[in-house]
GROMACS .gro file of N, CA and C in nm:
model
  501
    1MET      N    1  -0.440   1.934   1.011
    1MET     CA    2  -0.500   1.802   1.045
    1MET      C    3  -0.632   1.843   1.050
    2SER      N    4  -0.704   1.727   0.985
    2SER     CA    5  -0.839   1.719   0.960
    2SER      C    6  -0.903   1.728   1.076
    3ASP      N    7  -1.040   1.783   1.049
    3ASP     CA    8  -1.161   1.814   1.170
    3ASP      C    9  -1.194   1.700   1.211
    4SER      N   10  -1.169   1.564   1.176
    4SER     CA   11  -1.243   1.437   1.222
    4SER      C   12  -1.079   1.364   1.301
    5ALA      N   13  -0.980   1.398   1.311
    5ALA     CA   14  -0.844   1.368   1.333
    5ALA      C   15  -0.849   1.417   1.471
    6SER      N   16  -0.845   1.341   1.566
    6SER     CA   17  -0.786   1.368   1.723
    6SER      C   18  -0.648   1.416   1.754
    7PRO      N   19  -0.643   1.487   1.810
    7PRO     CA   20  -0.446   1.511   1.820
    7PRO      C   21  -0.381   1.413   1.888
    8SER      N   22  -0.456   1.348   1.977
    8SER     CA   23  -0.402   1.213   2.058
    8SER      C   24  -0.386   1.093   1.967
    9ARG      N   25  -0.498   1.091   1.841
    9ARG     CA   26  -0.479   0.963   1.773
    9ARG      C   27  -0.340   0.945   1.698
   10ARG      N   28  -0.300   0.849   1.674
   10ARG     CA   29  -0.176   0.811   1.591
   10ARG      C   30  -0.223   0.749   1.450
   11ILE      N   31  -0.225   0.839   1.342
   11ILE     CA   32  -0.266   0.784   1.215
   11ILE      C   33  -0.167   0.769   1.158
   12ALA      N   34  -0.156   0.645   1.064
   12ALA     CA   35  -0.048   0.630   0.978
   12ALA      C   36  -0.104   0.593   0.833
   13VAL      N   37  -0.014   0.635   0.728
   13VAL     CA   38  -0.065   0.583   0.618
   13VAL      C   39   0.024   0.509   0.516
   14TYR      N   40  -0.025   0.393   0.444
   14TYR     CA   41   0.049   0.295   0.394
   14TYR      C   42  -0.017   0.336   0.240
   15SER      N   43   0.060   0.392   0.149
   15SER     CA   44   0.031   0.412   0.018
   15SER      C   45   0.097   0.326  -0.070
   16GLY      N   46   0.024   0.301  -0.172
   16GLY     CA   47   0.062   0.235  -0.322
   16GLY      C   48  -0.024   0.210  -0.414
   17THR      N   49   0.037   0.176  -0.528
   17THR     CA   50  -0.066   0.143  -0.616
   17THR      C   51  -0.142   0.012  -0.609
   18PHE      N   52  -0.082  -0.052  -0.546
   18PHE     CA   53  -0.159  -0.219  -0.496
   18PHE      C   54  -0.229  -0.248  -0.620
   19ASP      N   55  -0.151  -0.296  -0.723
   19ASP     CA   56  -0.203  -0.357  -0.856
   19ASP      C   57  -0.124  -0.507  -0.861
   20PRO      N   58  -0.159  -0.589  -0.801
   20PRO     CA   59  -0.242  -0.593  -0.718
   20PRO      C   60  -0.189  -0.605  -0.591
   21LEU      N   61  -0.297  -0.603  -0.484
   21LEU     CA   62  -0.244  -0.627  -0.307
   21LEU      C   63  -0.182  -0.757  -0.304
   22THR      N   64  -0.075  -0.754  -0.252
   22THR     CA   65  -0.007  -0.897  -0.232
   22THR      C   66  -0.011  -0.953  -0.066
   23LEU      N   67   0.057  -1.058  -0.063
   23LEU     CA   68   0.062  -1.112   0.094
   23LEU      C   69   0.163  -1.012   0.143
   24GLY      N   70   0.256  -0.989   0.093
   24GLY     CA   71   0.351  -0.903   0.152
   24GLY      C   72   0.297  -0.763   0.204
   25HIS      N   73   0.206  -0.689   0.117
   25HIS     CA   74   0.166  -0.581   0.146
   25HIS      C   75   0.052  -0.604   0.272
   26GLU      N   76  -0.014  -0.720   0.261
   26GLU     CA   77  -0.103  -0.755   0.391
   26GLU      C   78  -0.039  -0.785   0.498
   27ASP      N   79   0.093  -0.831   0.472
   27ASP     CA   80   0.158  -0.848   0.628
   27ASP      C   81   0.213  -0.720   0.676
   28VAL      N   82   0.278  -0.631   0.594
   28VAL     CA   83   0.320  -0.492   0.636
   28VAL      C   84   0.169  -0.414   0.702
   29VAL      N   85   0.073  -0.423   0.634
   29VAL     CA   86  -0.049  -0.368   0.688
   29VAL      C   87  -0.092  -0.451   0.812
   30ARG      N   88  -0.063  -0.563   0.804
   30ARG     CA   89  -0.154  -0.617   0.965
   30ARG      C   90  -0.025  -0.566   1.095
   31ARG      N   91   0.088  -0.576   1.060
   31ARG     CA   92   0.187  -0.510   1.170
   31ARG      C   93   0.188  -0.363   1.172
   32ALA      N   94   0.155  -0.313   1.102
   32ALA     CA   95   0.158  -0.152   1.096
   32ALA      C   96   0.022  -0.104   1.179
   33ALA      N   97  -0.068  -0.192   1.138
   33ALA     CA   98  -0.217  -0.164   1.223
   33ALA      C   99  -0.189  -0.173   1.364
   34GLY      N  100  -0.108  -0.253   1.419
   34GLY     CA  101  -0.077  -0.304   1.547
   34GLY      C  102   0.030  -0.177   1.605
   35LEU      N  103   0.092  -0.098   1.527
   35LEU     CA  104   0.150   0.017   1.584
   35LEU      C  105   0.077   0.152   1.591
   36PHE      N  106  -0.036   0.163   1.558
   36PHE     CA  107  -0.106   0.290   1.526
   36PHE      C  108  -0.254   0.267   1.564
   37ASP      N  109  -0.300   0.379   1.617
   37ASP     CA  110  -0.440   0.397   1.607
   37ASP      C  111  -0.534   0.343   1.505
   38GLU      N  112  -0.490   0.405   1.405
   38GLU     CA  113  -0.556   0.388   1.284
   38GLU      C  114  -0.448   0.374   1.168
   39LEU      N  115  -0.474   0.295   1.058
   39LEU     CA  116  -0.394   0.295   0.941
   39LEU      C  117  -0.497   0.334   0.830
   40ILE      N  118  -0.427   0.385   0.746
   40ILE     CA  119  -0.512   0.424   0.606
   40ILE      C  120  -0.435   0.374   0.512
   41LEU      N  121  -0.495   0.262   0.411
   41LEU     CA  122  -0.441   0.196   0.300
   41LEU      C  123  -0.467   0.320   0.189
   42ALA      N  124  -0.361   0.400   0.157
   42ALA     CA  125  -0.415   0.515   0.061
   42ALA      C  126  -0.345   0.419  -0.098
   43VAL      N  127  -0.476   0.386  -0.181
   43VAL     CA  128  -0.458   0.341  -0.306
   43VAL      C  129  -0.444   0.469  -0.398
   44ALA      N  130  -0.332   0.446  -0.476
   44ALA     CA  131  -0.302   0.567  -0.550
   44ALA      C  132  -0.367   0.563  -0.712
   45ILE      N  133  -0.435   0.671  -0.740
   45ILE     CA  134  -0.507   0.677  -0.853
   45ILE      C  135  -0.411   0.625  -0.991
   46ALA      N  136  -0.298   0.678  -0.994
   46ALA     CA  137  -0.178   0.636  -1.061
   46ALA      C  138  -0.205   0.680  -1.215
   47HIS      N  139  -0.217   0.786  -1.244
   47HIS     CA  140  -0.241   0.829  -1.377
   47HIS      C  141  -0.091   0.803  -1.448
   48HIS      N  142   0.002   0.813  -1.387
   48HIS     CA  143   0.131   0.778  -1.434
   48HIS      C  144   0.164   0.618  -1.524
   49LYS      N  145   0.079   0.523  -1.466
   49LYS     CA  146   0.098   0.410  -1.462
   49LYS      C  147  -0.011   0.331  -1.520
   50LYS      N  148   0.025   0.252  -1.644
   50LYS     CA  149  -0.083   0.126  -1.682
   50LYS      C  150  -0.109   0.048  -1.591
   51THR      N  151  -0.235   0.019  -1.535
   51THR     CA  152  -0.246  -0.057  -1.432
   51THR      C  153  -0.349  -0.181  -1.481
   52ARG      N  154  -0.323  -0.304  -1.441
   52ARG     CA  155  -0.414  -0.420  -1.455
   52ARG      C  156  -0.553  -0.392  -1.418
   53PHE      N  157  -0.552  -0.329  -1.292
   53PHE     CA  158  -0.701  -0.311  -1.215
   53PHE      C  159  -0.719  -0.181  -1.216
   54SER      N  160  -0.847  -0.168  -1.235
   54SER     CA  161  -0.891  -0.008  -1.227
   54SER      C  162  -0.893   0.038  -1.056
   55LEU      N  163  -0.882   0.168  -1.051
   55LEU     CA  164  -0.904   0.205  -0.907
   55LEU      C  165  -0.991   0.167  -0.829
   56HIS      N  166  -1.112   0.139  -0.872
   56HIS     CA  167  -1.239   0.094  -0.811
   56HIS      C  168  -1.187  -0.033  -0.760
   57GLU      N  169  -1.168  -0.153  -0.877
   57GLU     CA  170  -1.102  -0.312  -0.862
   57GLU      C  171  -0.999  -0.294  -0.760
   58ARG      N  172  -0.911  -0.211  -0.743
   58ARG     CA  173  -0.790  -0.239  -0.650
   58ARG      C  174  -0.848  -0.189  -0.501
   59MET      N  175  -0.960  -0.113  -0.487
   59MET     CA  176  -0.994  -0.045  -0.345
   59MET      C  177  -1.073  -0.143  -0.307
   60GLU      N  178  -1.166  -0.227  -0.400
   60GLU     CA  179  -1.235  -0.349  -0.382
   60GLU      C  180  -1.157  -0.434  -0.311
   61MET      N  181  -1.044  -0.489  -0.367
   61MET     CA  182  -0.974  -0.607  -0.334
   61MET      C  183  -0.895  -0.569  -0.196
   62ALA      N  184  -0.866  -0.410  -0.181
   62ALA     CA  185  -0.801  -0.413  -0.070
   62ALA      C  186  -0.885  -0.442   0.058
   63ALA      N  187  -1.033  -0.342   0.034
   63ALA     CA  188  -1.138  -0.363   0.141
   63ALA      C  189  -1.165  -0.483   0.184
   64GLU      N  190  -1.148  -0.581   0.076
   64GLU     CA  191  -1.195  -0.734   0.102
   64GLU      C  192  -1.084  -0.792   0.189
   65ALA      N  193  -0.966  -0.782   0.151
   65ALA     CA  194  -0.836  -0.812   0.231
   65ALA      C  195  -0.845  -0.767   0.336
   66MET      N  196  -0.859  -0.633   0.373
   66MET     CA  197  -0.835  -0.581   0.516
   66MET      C  198  -0.986  -0.583   0.614
   67ALA      N  199  -1.061  -0.636   0.572
   67ALA     CA  200  -1.183  -0.654   0.661
   67ALA      C  201  -1.177  -0.745   0.789
   68GLY      N  202  -1.208  -0.674   0.888
   68GLY     CA  203  -1.195  -0.690   1.019
   68GLY      C  204  -1.069  -0.634   1.095
   69LEU      N  205  -0.966  -0.540   1.022
   69LEU     CA  206  -0.878  -0.485   1.042
   69LEU      C  207  -0.895  -0.339   1.093
   70PRO      N  208  -0.837  -0.282   1.169
   70PRO     CA  209  -0.862  -0.162   1.200
   70PRO      C  210  -0.815  -0.049   1.074
   71VAL      N  211  -0.839  -0.067   0.963
   71VAL     CA  212  -0.772  -0.025   0.837
   71VAL      C  213  -0.894   0.057   0.747
   72ARG      N  214  -0.862   0.191   0.722
   72ARG     CA  215  -0.937   0.261   0.619
   72ARG      C  216  -0.894   0.238   0.497
   73VAL      N  217  -0.955   0.209   0.398
   73VAL     CA  218  -0.871   0.223   0.260
   73VAL      C  219  -0.955   0.325   0.173
   74LEU      N  220  -0.875   0.422   0.120
   74LEU     CA  221  -0.897   0.555   0.062
   74LEU      C  222  -0.821   0.570  -0.055
   75PRO      N  223  -0.888   0.619  -0.176
   75PRO     CA  224  -0.816   0.688  -0.294
   75PRO      C  225  -0.720   0.766  -0.251
   76PHE      N  226  -0.622   0.810  -0.314
   76PHE     CA  227  -0.540   0.925  -0.310
   76PHE      C  228  -0.484   0.968  -0.445
   77ASP      N  229  -0.445   1.084  -0.491
   77ASP     CA  230  -0.377   1.147  -0.588
   77ASP      C  231  -0.288   1.284  -0.550
   78GLY      N  232  -0.198   1.281  -0.616
   78GLY     CA  233  -0.097   1.384  -0.580
   78GLY      C  234  -0.009   1.339  -0.489
   79LEU      N  235   0.045   1.460  -0.412
   79LEU     CA  236   0.174   1.422  -0.308
   79LEU      C  237   0.101   1.315  -0.204
   80ILE      N  238   0.159   1.223  -0.148
   80ILE     CA  239   0.142   1.158  -0.048
   80ILE      C  240   0.159   1.237   0.109
   81MET      N  241   0.224   1.342   0.097
   81MET     CA  242   0.251   1.434   0.218
   81MET      C  243   0.126   1.533   0.213
   82ASP      N  244   0.070   1.571   0.128
   82ASP     CA  245  -0.071   1.651   0.102
   82ASP      C  246  -0.178   1.546   0.177
   83PHE      N  247  -0.173   1.424   0.138
   83PHE     CA  248  -0.272   1.332   0.173
   83PHE      C  249  -0.260   1.324   0.331
   84CYS      N  250  -0.157   1.305   0.377
   84CYS     CA  251  -0.095   1.281   0.515
   84CYS      C  252  -0.163   1.403   0.575
   85ARG      N  253  -0.151   1.552   0.550
   85ARG     CA  254  -0.180   1.656   0.601
   85ARG      C  255  -0.347   1.670   0.601
   86GLU      N  256  -0.378   1.620   0.511
   86GLU     CA  257  -0.535   1.609   0.515
   86GLU      C  258  -0.594   1.516   0.595
   87GLN      N  259  -0.546   1.402   0.632
   87GLN     CA  260  -0.598   1.319   0.710
   87GLN      C  261  -0.532   1.299   0.860
   88GLY      N  262  -0.434   1.410   0.876
   88GLY     CA  263  -0.388   1.428   1.029
   88GLY      C  264  -0.310   1.311   1.057
   89ALA      N  265  -0.211   1.250   0.975
   89ALA     CA  266  -0.120   1.154   0.979
   89ALA      C  267   0.009   1.173   1.045
   90CYS      N  268   0.053   1.106   1.140
   90CYS     CA  269   0.207   1.128   1.188
   90CYS      C  270   0.285   1.041   1.156
   91ALA      N  271   0.234   0.969   1.036
   91ALA     CA  272   0.339   0.845   0.993
   91ALA      C  273   0.316   0.804   0.873
   92VAL      N  274   0.409   0.757   0.789
   92VAL     CA  275   0.389   0.696   0.656
   92VAL      C  276   0.474   0.569   0.672
   93VAL      N  277   0.405   0.458   0.650
   93VAL     CA  278   0.446   0.325   0.625
   93VAL      C  279   0.480   0.270   0.528
   94ARG      N  280   0.613   0.221   0.506
   94ARG     CA  281   0.659   0.183   0.397
   94ARG      C  282   0.723   0.044   0.405
   95GLY      N  283   0.699  -0.062   0.312
   95GLY     CA  284   0.727  -0.201   0.318
   95GLY      C  285   0.872  -0.199   0.262
   96ILE      N  286   0.947  -0.249   0.295
   96ILE     CA  287   1.102  -0.267   0.232
   96ILE      C  288   1.130  -0.426   0.239
   97ARG      N  289   1.135  -0.465   0.102
   97ARG     CA  290   1.171  -0.597   0.081
   97ARG      C  291   1.337  -0.628   0.052
   98ASN      N  292   1.401  -0.538  -0.001
   98ASN     CA  293   1.558  -0.540  -0.014
   98ASN      C  294   1.627  -0.407   0.007
   99MET      N  295   1.766  -0.409  -0.039
   99MET     CA  296   1.830  -0.310  -0.046
   99MET      C  297   1.804  -0.191  -0.155
  100THR      N  298   1.726  -0.253  -0.273
  100THR     CA  299   1.715  -0.167  -0.378
  100THR      C  300   1.577  -0.089  -0.317
  101ASP      N  301   1.482  -0.154  -0.252
  101ASP     CA  302   1.410  -0.072  -0.189
  101ASP      C  303   1.408   0.017  -0.103
  102PHE      N  304   1.522  -0.025  -0.030
  102PHE     CA  305   1.556   0.087   0.100
  102PHE      C  306   1.622   0.221   0.003
  103ASP      N  307   1.678   0.186  -0.081
  103ASP     CA  308   1.764   0.311  -0.153
  103ASP      C  309   1.662   0.408  -0.213
  104TYR      N  310   1.572   0.340  -0.238
  104TYR     CA  311   1.467   0.408  -0.320
  104TYR      C  312   1.371   0.512  -0.210
  105GLU      N  313   1.360   0.423  -0.087
  105GLU     CA  314   1.236   0.466  -0.007
  105GLU      C  315   1.307   0.584   0.098
  106ALA      N  316   1.460   0.529   0.130
  106ALA     CA  317   1.535   0.627   0.206
  106ALA      C  318   1.536   0.778   0.143
  107GLN      N  319   1.524   0.772   0.000
  107GLN     CA  320   1.554   0.898  -0.077
  107GLN      C  321   1.408   0.945  -0.055
  108MET      N  322   1.296   0.898  -0.062
  108MET     CA  323   1.173   0.935  -0.052
  108MET      C  324   1.144   0.971   0.079
  109ALA      N  325   1.181   0.913   0.186
  109ALA     CA  326   1.171   0.967   0.321
  109ALA      C  327   1.210   1.103   0.327
  110ALA      N  328   1.338   1.116   0.281
  110ALA     CA  329   1.418   1.229   0.295
  110ALA      C  330   1.323   1.355   0.248
  111MET      N  331   1.271   1.329   0.111
  111MET     CA  332   1.223   1.431   0.052
  111MET      C  333   1.097   1.467   0.124
  112ASN      N  334   1.033   1.353   0.135
  112ASN     CA  335   0.888   1.377   0.220
  112ASN      C  336   0.901   1.466   0.353
  113ARG      N  337   1.036   1.423   0.436
  113ARG     CA  338   1.048   1.494   0.542
  113ARG      C  339   1.077   1.671   0.529
  114LYS      N  340   1.123   1.691   0.403
  114LYS     CA  341   1.149   1.831   0.352
  114LYS      C  342   1.013   1.877   0.343
  115LEU      N  343   0.889   1.808   0.283
  115LEU     CA  344   0.769   1.863   0.250
  115LEU      C  345   0.683   1.896   0.367
  116LEU      N  346   0.725   1.777   0.474
  116LEU     CA  347   0.606   1.781   0.574
  116LEU      C  348   0.704   1.707   0.692
  117PRO      N  349   0.770   1.795   0.766
  117PRO     CA  350   0.882   1.749   0.904
  117PRO      C  351   0.797   1.669   0.987
  118THR      N  352   0.666   1.705   1.012
  118THR     CA  353   0.602   1.653   1.133
  118THR      C  354   0.545   1.496   1.116
  119VAL      N  355   0.576   1.451   0.955
  119VAL     CA  356   0.559   1.306   0.944
  119VAL      C  357   0.674   1.215   0.954
  120GLU      N  358   0.664   1.131   1.039
  120GLU     CA  359   0.789   1.010   1.013
  120GLU      C  360   0.747   0.901   0.906
  121THR      N  361   0.858   0.875   0.888
  121THR     CA  362   0.841   0.730   0.772
  121THR      C  363   0.920   0.625   0.865
  122VAL      N  364   0.813   0.527   0.856
  122VAL     CA  365   0.854   0.388   0.939
  122VAL      C  366   0.848   0.268   0.843
  123PHE      N  367   0.976   0.219   0.839
  123PHE     CA  368   1.025   0.114   0.734
  123PHE      C  369   0.965  -0.017   0.797
  124LEU      N  370   0.887  -0.095   0.742
  124LEU     CA  371   0.867  -0.236   0.781
  124LEU      C  372   0.901  -0.363   0.663
  125LEU      N  373   0.966  -0.455   0.734
  125LEU     CA  374   1.004  -0.584   0.632
  125LEU      C  375   0.894  -0.659   0.637
  126PRO      N  376   0.840  -0.723   0.550
  126PRO     CA  377   0.739  -0.822   0.556
  126PRO      C  378   0.833  -0.959   0.575
  127GLN      N  379   0.768  -1.054   0.621
  127GLN     CA  380   0.813  -1.185   0.646
  127GLN      C  381   0.909  -1.249   0.549
  128ALA      N  382   1.017  -1.299   0.588
  128ALA     CA  383   1.111  -1.351   0.504
  128ALA      C  384   1.078  -1.422   0.359
  129GLU      N  385   0.984  -1.528   0.384
  129GLU     CA  386   0.943  -1.582   0.269
  129GLU      C  387   0.825  -1.490   0.201
  130LEU      N  388   0.807  -1.356   0.235
  130LEU     CA  389   0.707  -1.271   0.141
  130LEU      C  390   0.807  -1.191   0.076
  131GLN      N  391   0.943  -1.168   0.114
  131GLN     CA  392   1.011  -1.040   0.068
  131GLN      C  393   1.046  -1.090  -0.098
  132CYS      N  394   1.017  -1.172  -0.159
  132CYS     CA  395   1.044  -1.204  -0.292
  132CYS      C  396   0.912  -1.194  -0.387
  133ILE      N  397   0.809  -1.134  -0.326
  133ILE     CA  398   0.672  -1.124  -0.397
  133ILE      C  399   0.670  -0.938  -0.428
  134SER      N  400   0.651  -0.930  -0.558
  134SER     CA  401   0.599  -0.790  -0.608
  134SER      C  402   0.462  -0.797  -0.691
  135SER      N  403   0.402  -0.693  -0.663
  135SER     CA  404   0.287  -0.707  -0.768
  135SER      C  405   0.332  -0.686  -0.911
  136THR      N  406   0.450  -0.651  -0.953
  136THR     CA  407   0.491  -0.673  -1.099
  136THR      C  408   0.523  -0.833  -1.130
  137LEU      N  409   0.561  -0.886  -1.044
  137LEU     CA  410   0.603  -1.055  -1.062
  137LEU      C  411   0.432  -1.124  -1.059
  138VAL      N  412   0.398  -1.090  -0.964
  138VAL     CA  413   0.239  -1.160  -0.926
  138VAL      C  414   0.162  -1.113  -1.100
  139ARG      N  415   0.172  -0.983  -1.160
  139ARG     CA  416   0.082  -0.956  -1.272
  139ARG      C  417   0.161  -1.045  -1.372
  140GLU      N  418   0.254  -1.058  -1.373
  140GLU     CA  419   0.367  -1.120  -1.504
  140GLU      C  420   0.336  -1.278  -1.482
  141ILE      N  421   0.325  -1.338  -1.383
  141ILE     CA  422   0.307  -1.484  -1.341
  141ILE      C  423   0.174  -1.517  -1.373
  142SER      N  424   0.068  -1.409  -1.338
  142SER     CA  425  -0.044  -1.469  -1.367
  142SER      C  426  -0.096  -1.446  -1.518
  143THR      N  427  -0.029  -1.356  -1.589
  143THR     CA  428  -0.094  -1.315  -1.707
  143THR      C  429  -0.017  -1.440  -1.813
  144LEU      N  430   0.091  -1.525  -1.768
  144LEU     CA  431   0.122  -1.636  -1.797
  144LEU      C  432   0.089  -1.776  -1.789
  145GLY      N  433  -0.016  -1.769  -1.691
  145GLY     CA  434  -0.120  -1.882  -1.658
  145GLY      C  435  -0.048  -1.950  -1.531
  146GLY      N  436   0.058  -1.868  -1.470
  146GLY     CA  437   0.117  -1.946  -1.326
  146GLY      C  438   0.022  -1.970  -1.228
  147ASP      N  439   0.040  -2.015  -1.111
  147ASP     CA  440  -0.050  -2.017  -1.003
  147ASP      C  441   0.031  -1.917  -0.904
  148VAL      N  442  -0.061  -1.822  -0.868
  148VAL     CA  443  -0.010  -1.698  -0.761
  148VAL      C  444  -0.077  -1.716  -0.648
  149SER      N  445  -0.137  -1.824  -0.634
  149SER     CA  446  -0.225  -1.849  -0.518
  149SER      C  447  -0.119  -1.842  -0.356
  150GLN      N  448  -0.010  -1.851  -0.360
  150GLN     CA  449   0.087  -1.815  -0.277
  150GLN      C  450   0.154  -1.687  -0.250
  151MET      N  451   0.092  -1.589  -0.323
  151MET     CA  452   0.131  -1.475  -0.324
  151MET      C  453   0.026  -1.356  -0.289
  152VAL      N  454  -0.108  -1.417  -0.310
  152VAL     CA  455  -0.204  -1.278  -0.276
  152VAL      C  456  -0.322  -1.381  -0.198
  153SER      N  457  -0.401  -1.309  -0.181
  153SER     CA  458  -0.528  -1.362  -0.076
  153SER      C  459  -0.599  -1.421  -0.179
  154PRO      N  460  -0.690  -1.499  -0.153
  154PRO     CA  461  -0.791  -1.595  -0.233
  154PRO      C  462  -0.894  -1.513  -0.315
  155GLY      N  463  -0.940  -1.399  -0.249
  155GLY     CA  464  -1.007  -1.287  -0.343
  155GLY      C  465  -0.936  -1.213  -0.455
  156VAL      N  466  -0.823  -1.198  -0.413
  156VAL     CA  467  -0.743  -1.137  -0.534
  156VAL      C  468  -0.680  -1.241  -0.620
  157ALA      N  469  -0.687  -1.364  -0.606
  157ALA     CA  470  -0.619  -1.480  -0.710
  157ALA      C  471  -0.710  -1.493  -0.781
  158ALA      N  472  -0.858  -1.485  -0.726
  158ALA     CA  473  -0.984  -1.524  -0.800
  158ALA      C  474  -0.982  -1.418  -0.913
  159ARG      N  475  -0.934  -1.281  -0.882
  159ARG     CA  476  -0.974  -1.203  -0.990
  159ARG      C  477  -0.863  -1.197  -1.089
  160LEU      N  478  -0.753  -1.258  -1.058
  160LEU     CA  479  -0.645  -1.269  -1.145
  160LEU      C  480  -0.640  -1.330  -1.256
  161ARG      N  481  -0.709  -1.283  -1.368
  161ARG     CA  482  -0.687  -1.392  -1.494
  161ARG      C  483  -0.659  -1.289  -1.610
  162PRO      N  484  -0.615  -1.381  -1.721
  162PRO     CA  485  -0.535  -1.277  -1.825
  162PRO      C  486  -0.651  -1.198  -1.875
  163GLN      N  487  -0.616  -1.041  -1.854
  163GLN     CA  488  -0.692  -0.947  -1.939
  163GLN      C  489  -0.579  -0.845  -1.958
  164PRO      N  490  -0.616  -0.753  -2.024
  164PRO     CA  491  -0.550  -0.625  -2.096
  164PRO      C  492  -0.495  -0.505  -1.968
  165LEU      N  493  -0.421  -0.459  -2.008
  165LEU     CA  494  -0.373  -0.355  -1.906
  165LEU      C  495  -0.465  -0.220  -1.921
  166GLN      N  496  -0.514  -0.165  -1.825
  166GLN     CA  497  -0.600  -0.033  -1.834
  166GLN      C  498  -0.539   0.062  -1.897
  167ALA      N  499  -0.586   0.146  -1.965
  167ALA     CA  500  -0.529   0.260  -2.040
  167ALA      C  501  -0.511   0.388  -1.928
   0.00000   0.00000   0.00000
């Protein structure tokens, strides 16, 4: 546990690439923030993926969207369980849109439990009308000139304009 974390504080981590952060992500964040003393939105550096937005841009968009919520936005690299240990987290929050997400996330939760048994995985479903939204679909629709204003916050929508993928 990190020195800054009190043993009585319940800290959770919600990690992802957030390329970009969607309204579905924001819904999960808002509800998770109500369940824990502190929520950390951990933005993955994502060396293994080509991203539309740089880490700096993704963190900026997340910080703008999280303004007013008890959420810290931090970058992370490596194993999420190592990050949880460093932050003194008791839980990992995962958003589940469908059974495909559940199958993948259940397998990840089982592996994470082997790595750090003291950290629980909490699954949250976004509101029904947000369950069809994914960052991948938002990027594709935006790249093709479609309107994504019902899928992302206004700040994110303003940044979504045709641009090349980051290397």
